[in-house]
Tab-separated table of C-alpha atoms in Angstrom:
chain	number	residue	atom	x	y	z
A	1	MET	CA	-10.608	-4.435	-14.749
A	2	ASP	CA	-7.295	-2.621	-15.429
A	3	ILE	CA	-4.542	-1.191	-13.252
A	4	GLY	CA	-6.377	2.140	-13.014
A	5	ASP	CA	-9.412	0.427	-11.478
A	6	ALA	CA	-7.236	-1.339	-8.899
A	7	LEU	CA	-5.323	1.780	-7.833
A	8	PRO	CA	-7.908	2.919	-5.230
A	9	LEU	CA	-7.748	-0.483	-3.509
A	10	LEU	CA	-3.942	-0.527	-3.571
A	11	LEU	CA	-3.780	3.024	-2.230
A	12	LEU	CA	-6.249	2.166	0.530
A	13	LEU	CA	-4.156	-0.873	1.475
A	14	ALA	CA	-0.981	1.222	1.602
A	15	LEU	CA	-2.748	3.928	3.629
A	16	ALA	CA	-4.084	1.322	6.058
A	17	LEU	CA	-0.592	-0.079	6.629
A	18	MET	CA	0.872	3.391	7.200
A	19	THR	CA	-1.943	4.297	9.585
A	20	LEU	CA	-1.458	1.070	11.506
A	21	ALA	CA	2.284	1.768	11.749
A	22	LEU	CA	1.594	5.217	13.223
A	23	LEU	CA	-0.958	3.815	15.664
A	24	SER	CA	1.463	1.061	16.652
A	25	ARG	CA	4.028	3.687	17.626
A	26	GLN	CA	1.380	5.564	19.605
A	27	VAL	CA	0.359	2.383	21.410
A	28	SER	CA	3.958	1.622	22.368
A	29	GLN	CA	4.656	5.146	23.614
A	30	ARG	CA	1.449	5.507	25.596
A	31	VAL	CA	1.683	2.029	27.134
A	32	GLN	CA	5.182	2.893	28.323
A	33	ARG	CA	4.051	6.220	29.775
A	34	VAL	CA	1.112	4.700	31.621
A	35	ALA	CA	3.292	1.873	32.951
A	36	TYR	CA	6.048	4.257	34.022
A	37	TYR	CA	3.663	6.704	35.721
A	38	THR	CA	2.229	3.727	37.598
A	39	THR	CA	5.432	1.898	38.556
A	40	ARG	CA	8.150	4.598	38.306
A	41	SER	CA	10.437	1.803	37.072
A	42	GLU	CA	11.993	1.548	33.610
A	43	ARG	CA	12.518	-2.187	34.009
A	44	LEU	CA	8.914	-2.848	34.984
A	45	THR	CA	7.734	-0.594	32.163
A	46	THR	CA	9.794	-2.556	29.640
A	47	PHE	CA	8.601	-5.870	31.047
A	48	PHE	CA	4.945	-4.752	30.949
A	49	LEU	CA	5.236	-3.749	27.278
A	50	PHE	CA	6.901	-7.095	26.559
A	51	LEU	CA	4.123	-9.091	28.264
A	52	LEU	CA	1.422	-7.060	26.528
A	53	LEU	CA	2.818	-7.782	23.043
A	54	LEU	CA	4.279	-11.242	23.746
A	55	PRO	CA	2.197	-13.225	21.175
A	56	GLY	CA	3.047	-10.699	18.478
A	57	ILE	CA	6.745	-10.647	19.430
A	58	PHE	CA	6.859	-14.431	19.162
A	59	VAL	CA	5.220	-14.303	15.711
A	60	HIS	CA	7.658	-11.549	14.645
A	61	GLU	CA	10.799	-13.474	15.577
A	62	CYS	CA	9.451	-16.821	14.322
A	63	ALA	CA	8.738	-15.198	10.943
A	64	HIS	CA	12.375	-14.061	10.715
A	65	TRP	CA	13.658	-17.499	11.723
A	66	LEU	CA	11.383	-19.578	9.476
A	67	THR	CA	11.968	-17.362	6.432
A	68	ALA	CA	15.725	-17.429	6.903
A	69	ARG	CA	15.721	-21.211	7.229
A	70	ALA	CA	13.478	-21.585	4.166
A	71	LEU	CA	15.925	-19.449	2.147
A	72	GLY	CA	18.894	-21.519	3.254
A	73	LEU	CA	20.375	-18.911	5.593
A	74	ARG	CA	21.945	-19.958	8.873
A	75	THR	CA	20.303	-18.726	12.065
A	76	GLY	CA	21.780	-18.186	15.518
A	77	ASN	CA	20.496	-16.975	18.855
A	78	PHE	CA	16.698	-16.787	19.077
A	79	ARG	CA	15.644	-14.390	21.833
A	80	VAL	CA	12.144	-13.443	22.927
A	81	TRP	CA	12.892	-11.310	25.959
A	82	PRO	CA	13.101	-7.549	26.614
A	83	LYS	CA	16.443	-5.790	26.488
A	84	ILE	CA	17.117	-2.062	26.843
A	85	GLN	CA	19.535	-0.961	24.117
A	86	GLY	CA	20.479	2.662	24.708
A	87	LYS	CA	17.358	4.733	24.086
A	88	THR	CA	15.487	1.871	22.426
A	89	ILE	CA	13.881	-1.305	23.724
A	90	GLY	CA	14.562	-4.642	22.052
A	91	LEU	CA	11.781	-7.139	22.711
A	92	GLY	CA	13.294	-9.984	20.726
A	93	SER	CA	15.921	-10.863	18.136
A	94	VAL	CA	17.199	-13.592	15.827
A	95	ASN	CA	20.740	-13.759	14.459
A	96	VAL	CA	20.572	-14.475	10.723
A	97	GLN	CA	23.364	-14.999	8.223
A	98	ARG	CA	23.586	-12.256	5.604
A	99	GLY	CA	22.615	-13.351	2.117
A	100	ALA	CA	21.743	-11.779	-1.211
A	101	LEU	CA	19.782	-8.519	-1.234
A	102	TRP	CA	16.516	-10.268	-2.060
A	103	GLN	CA	17.056	-12.829	0.716
A	104	ASP	CA	17.805	-10.177	3.343
A	105	SER	CA	14.773	-8.183	2.178
A	106	LEU	CA	12.444	-11.180	2.482
A	107	VAL	CA	13.771	-11.979	5.957
A	108	GLY	CA	13.296	-8.346	6.979
A	109	MET	CA	9.761	-8.173	5.587
A	110	ALA	CA	8.721	-11.591	6.928
A	111	PRO	CA	7.117	-10.312	10.187
A	112	LEU	CA	5.005	-7.770	8.291
A	113	LEU	CA	3.873	-10.354	5.731
A	114	ALA	CA	3.177	-13.038	8.350
A	115	GLY	CA	1.447	-10.584	10.670
A	116	THR	CA	-0.734	-9.209	7.871
A	117	ALA	CA	-1.708	-12.752	6.851
A	118	LEU	CA	-2.687	-13.624	10.428
A	119	ILE	CA	-4.639	-10.379	10.789
A	120	ALA	CA	-6.514	-11.162	7.575
A	121	LEU	CA	-7.251	-14.702	8.774
A	122	ILE	CA	-8.515	-13.589	12.201
A	123	GLY	CA	-10.399	-10.655	10.729
A	124	TYR	CA	-12.214	-12.881	8.255
A	125	GLN	CA	-12.794	-16.033	10.297
A	126	VAL	CA	-13.551	-14.474	13.690
A	127	PHE	CA	-14.805	-10.923	13.160
A	128	ALA	CA	-16.182	-11.015	9.585
A	129	ALA	CA	-14.296	-7.789	8.914
A	130	ASN	CA	-15.116	-7.956	5.184
A	131	ARG	CA	-18.842	-7.873	5.956
A	132	LEU	CA	-18.403	-4.916	8.308
A	133	SER	CA	-16.361	-3.047	5.694
A	134	ALA	CA	-19.089	-3.650	3.106
A	135	ILE	CA	-21.689	-2.246	5.516
A	136	VAL	CA	-19.597	0.880	6.164
A	137	ALA	CA	-18.923	1.291	2.420
A	138	GLN	CA	-22.699	1.526	1.939
A	139	GLY	CA	-22.760	4.495	4.312
A	140	ARG	CA	-24.364	2.530	7.172
A	141	TRP	CA	-21.896	3.715	9.819
A	142	GLY	CA	-24.263	3.004	12.692
A	143	ASP	CA	-24.807	-0.604	11.612
A	144	GLY	CA	-21.069	-0.998	11.139
A	145	LEU	CA	-20.370	0.240	14.675
A	146	VAL	CA	-23.002	-2.084	16.117
A	147	GLY	CA	-21.505	-4.985	14.179
A	148	PHE	CA	-18.045	-4.090	15.476
A	149	TRP	CA	-19.179	-4.227	19.123
A	150	GLU	CA	-21.142	-7.410	18.531
A	151	ALA	CA	-18.023	-9.052	17.070
A	152	LEU	CA	-16.012	-8.084	20.150
A	153	SER	CA	-18.795	-9.211	22.516
A	154	THR	CA	-18.825	-12.855	21.451
A	155	ALA	CA	-17.705	-15.548	23.889
A	156	ASP	CA	-14.048	-15.457	22.852
A	157	GLY	CA	-14.114	-12.102	21.065
A	158	ALA	CA	-11.934	-10.390	23.671
A	159	LEU	CA	-9.250	-13.074	23.384
A	160	TRP	CA	-9.120	-12.880	19.584
A	161	ALA	CA	-9.155	-9.075	19.749
A	162	TYR	CA	-6.134	-9.215	22.074
A	163	LEU	CA	-4.272	-11.550	19.709
A	164	LEU	CA	-5.119	-9.251	16.807
A	165	PHE	CA	-3.867	-6.268	18.829
A	166	ALA	CA	-0.614	-7.979	19.885
A	167	ILE	CA	0.219	-9.225	16.381
A	168	ALA	CA	-0.596	-5.900	14.702
A	169	ASN	CA	1.523	-3.874	17.114
A	170	ALA	CA	4.553	-6.151	16.934
A	171	MET	CA	4.705	-6.927	13.209
A	172	MET	CA	6.180	-3.669	11.904
A	173	PRO	CA	9.776	-3.995	10.621
A	174	SER	CA	12.450	-2.623	12.934
A	175	PRO	CA	15.177	-0.271	11.591
A	176	SER	CA	17.497	-3.260	11.094
A	177	ASP	CA	14.698	-5.122	9.269
A	178	ARG	CA	14.180	-2.176	6.903
A	179	GLU	CA	17.872	-1.716	6.091
A	180	PRO	CA	18.085	-4.150	3.124
A	181	ILE	CA	14.609	-3.229	1.871
A	182	LYS	CA	15.500	0.360	0.876
A	183	PRO	CA	17.924	-0.485	-1.950
A	184	LEU	CA	15.566	-3.211	-3.168
A	185	LEU	CA	12.697	-0.711	-3.408
A	186	VAL	CA	14.931	1.684	-5.369
A	187	TYR	CA	15.852	-1.144	-7.743
A	188	ILE	CA	12.181	-2.109	-8.221
A	189	ALA	CA	11.220	1.524	-8.852
A	190	VAL	CA	13.928	1.951	-11.509
A	191	VAL	CA	12.948	-1.290	-13.249
A	192	SER	CA	9.243	-0.324	-13.156
A	193	VAL	CA	9.885	3.115	-14.678
A	194	ALA	CA	12.066	1.582	-17.390
A	195	TYR	CA	9.378	-1.022	-18.106
A	196	ILE	CA	6.715	1.680	-18.543
A	197	LEU	CA	8.945	3.978	-20.621
A	198	LEU	CA	9.776	1.119	-22.975
A	199	GLY	CA	6.049	0.611	-23.546
A	200	LEU	CA	6.059	-3.021	-22.517
A	201	PRO	CA	2.630	-4.690	-22.016
A	202	LEU	CA	0.820	-4.088	-18.716
A	203	ASN	CA	-1.801	-6.795	-19.271
A	204	PRO	CA	-0.003	-9.422	-17.139
A	205	PHE	CA	-0.069	-7.039	-14.167
A	206	ALA	CA	-3.743	-6.226	-14.734
A	207	GLU	CA	-4.615	-9.914	-14.865
A	208	GLY	CA	-2.620	-10.513	-11.696
A	209	LEU	CA	-4.511	-7.734	-9.931
A	210	VAL	CA	-7.843	-9.227	-11.014
A	211	TRP	CA	-6.778	-12.528	-9.475
A	212	LEU	CA	-5.511	-10.844	-6.285
A	213	THR	CA	-8.386	-8.401	-5.802
A	214	PRO	CA	-10.497	-10.624	-3.468
A	215	THR	CA	-7.447	-11.257	-1.283
A	216	LEU	CA	-6.488	-7.575	-1.239
A	217	GLU	CA	-10.035	-6.626	-0.255
A	218	LEU	CA	-9.985	-9.188	2.547
A	219	VAL	CA	-6.622	-7.964	3.850
A	220	THR	CA	-7.663	-4.318	3.659
A	221	SER	CA	-10.910	-4.986	5.533
A	222	ALA	CA	-9.045	-6.782	8.318
A	223	LEU	CA	-6.494	-3.956	8.560
A	224	LEU	CA	-9.268	-1.361	8.809
A	225	PHE	CA	-10.917	-3.398	11.579
A	226	THR	CA	-7.572	-3.503	13.405
A	227	ILE	CA	-7.106	0.244	12.936
A	228	VAL	CA	-10.434	0.895	14.678
A	229	LEU	CA	-9.398	-1.442	17.495
A	230	ASP	CA	-5.999	0.222	17.851
A	231	GLY	CA	-7.590	3.666	17.735
A	232	LEU	CA	-9.890	2.796	20.632
A	233	VAL	CA	-6.920	1.489	22.627
A	234	VAL	CA	-4.947	4.683	21.971
A	235	VAL	CA	-7.885	6.813	23.122
A	236	GLY	CA	-8.254	4.693	26.264
A	237	LEU	CA	-4.537	4.950	27.015
A	238	TRP	CA	-4.641	8.715	26.469
A	239	ILE	CA	-7.467	9.050	29.000
A	240	ILE	CA	-5.620	6.912	31.562
A	241	GLU	CA	-2.380	8.796	30.933
A	242	THR	CA	-4.143	12.124	31.443
A	243	LEU	CA	-5.651	10.969	34.732
A	244	ILE	CA	-2.485	9.506	36.257
A	245	ARG	CA	0.135	11.853	34.820
A	246	PRO	CA	2.234	13.284	37.697
A	247	ARG	CA	1.111	16.756	38.645
A	248	GLU	CA	4.607	18.237	38.336
A	249	LEU	CA	4.705	17.271	34.638
A	250	VAL	CA	1.423	19.067	34.002
A	251	VAL	CA	2.704	22.220	35.730
A	252	VAL	CA	5.972	22.235	33.790
A	253	ARG	CA	4.170	21.770	30.475
A	254	SER	CA	1.637	24.505	31.191
A	255	ARG	CA	4.422	26.936	32.086
A	256	SER	CA	6.425	26.101	28.994
A	257	ARG	CA	3.523	27.228	26.770
A	258	ARG	CA	3.513	30.763	28.121
């Protein structure tokens, strides 16, 4: 196996993460709309979103805190509670001492890495997501769908599905988390291009990919399982939103299209 053989798996993993990020935004927006149409209260809407994602928020902030402490950075206030900040909603925060670029990047990426690891663990141990992905890869879509529902229908399937949902939709890095990552990615890209142009050996990377392939397949399968789960939630929220949307909003929108 060489790097070329591993590219499809790496691309699928990257695509799965991007898709999950888009779905996570849709979930947040539609949950807020449904809650607001129901309660007509911004505070209650914020609190409902907070309660819905509470396990994932706790994992997110704990990942920041534990990573910072492991890297020798001082930590301050640890908050897991909703707070409206202008046009955005803060569901939690941890004050962390600034460090070197690589330290700040690891702290910023910690929720995504920890969340992905937990998703992979739940997907493998509880829902056998790797087996379902193998079935779908064989073109047996019907069997895959049946297996998906059977996994959710187990005694504690709903509880694990909720934990998977909460973690997945709270693990994405916030704008402040992504801030130190951008220059690090530019640095890595420049070093990688220079490495290739200099004709340095790629065998170590190929061997590393061979070693990581089973793990990458497991993670990708769990992410795909979560994407299906999130997609179903988004569809359900869209139906509820359509049914309870205030009539005056429908009239205004229909007029604006003329």
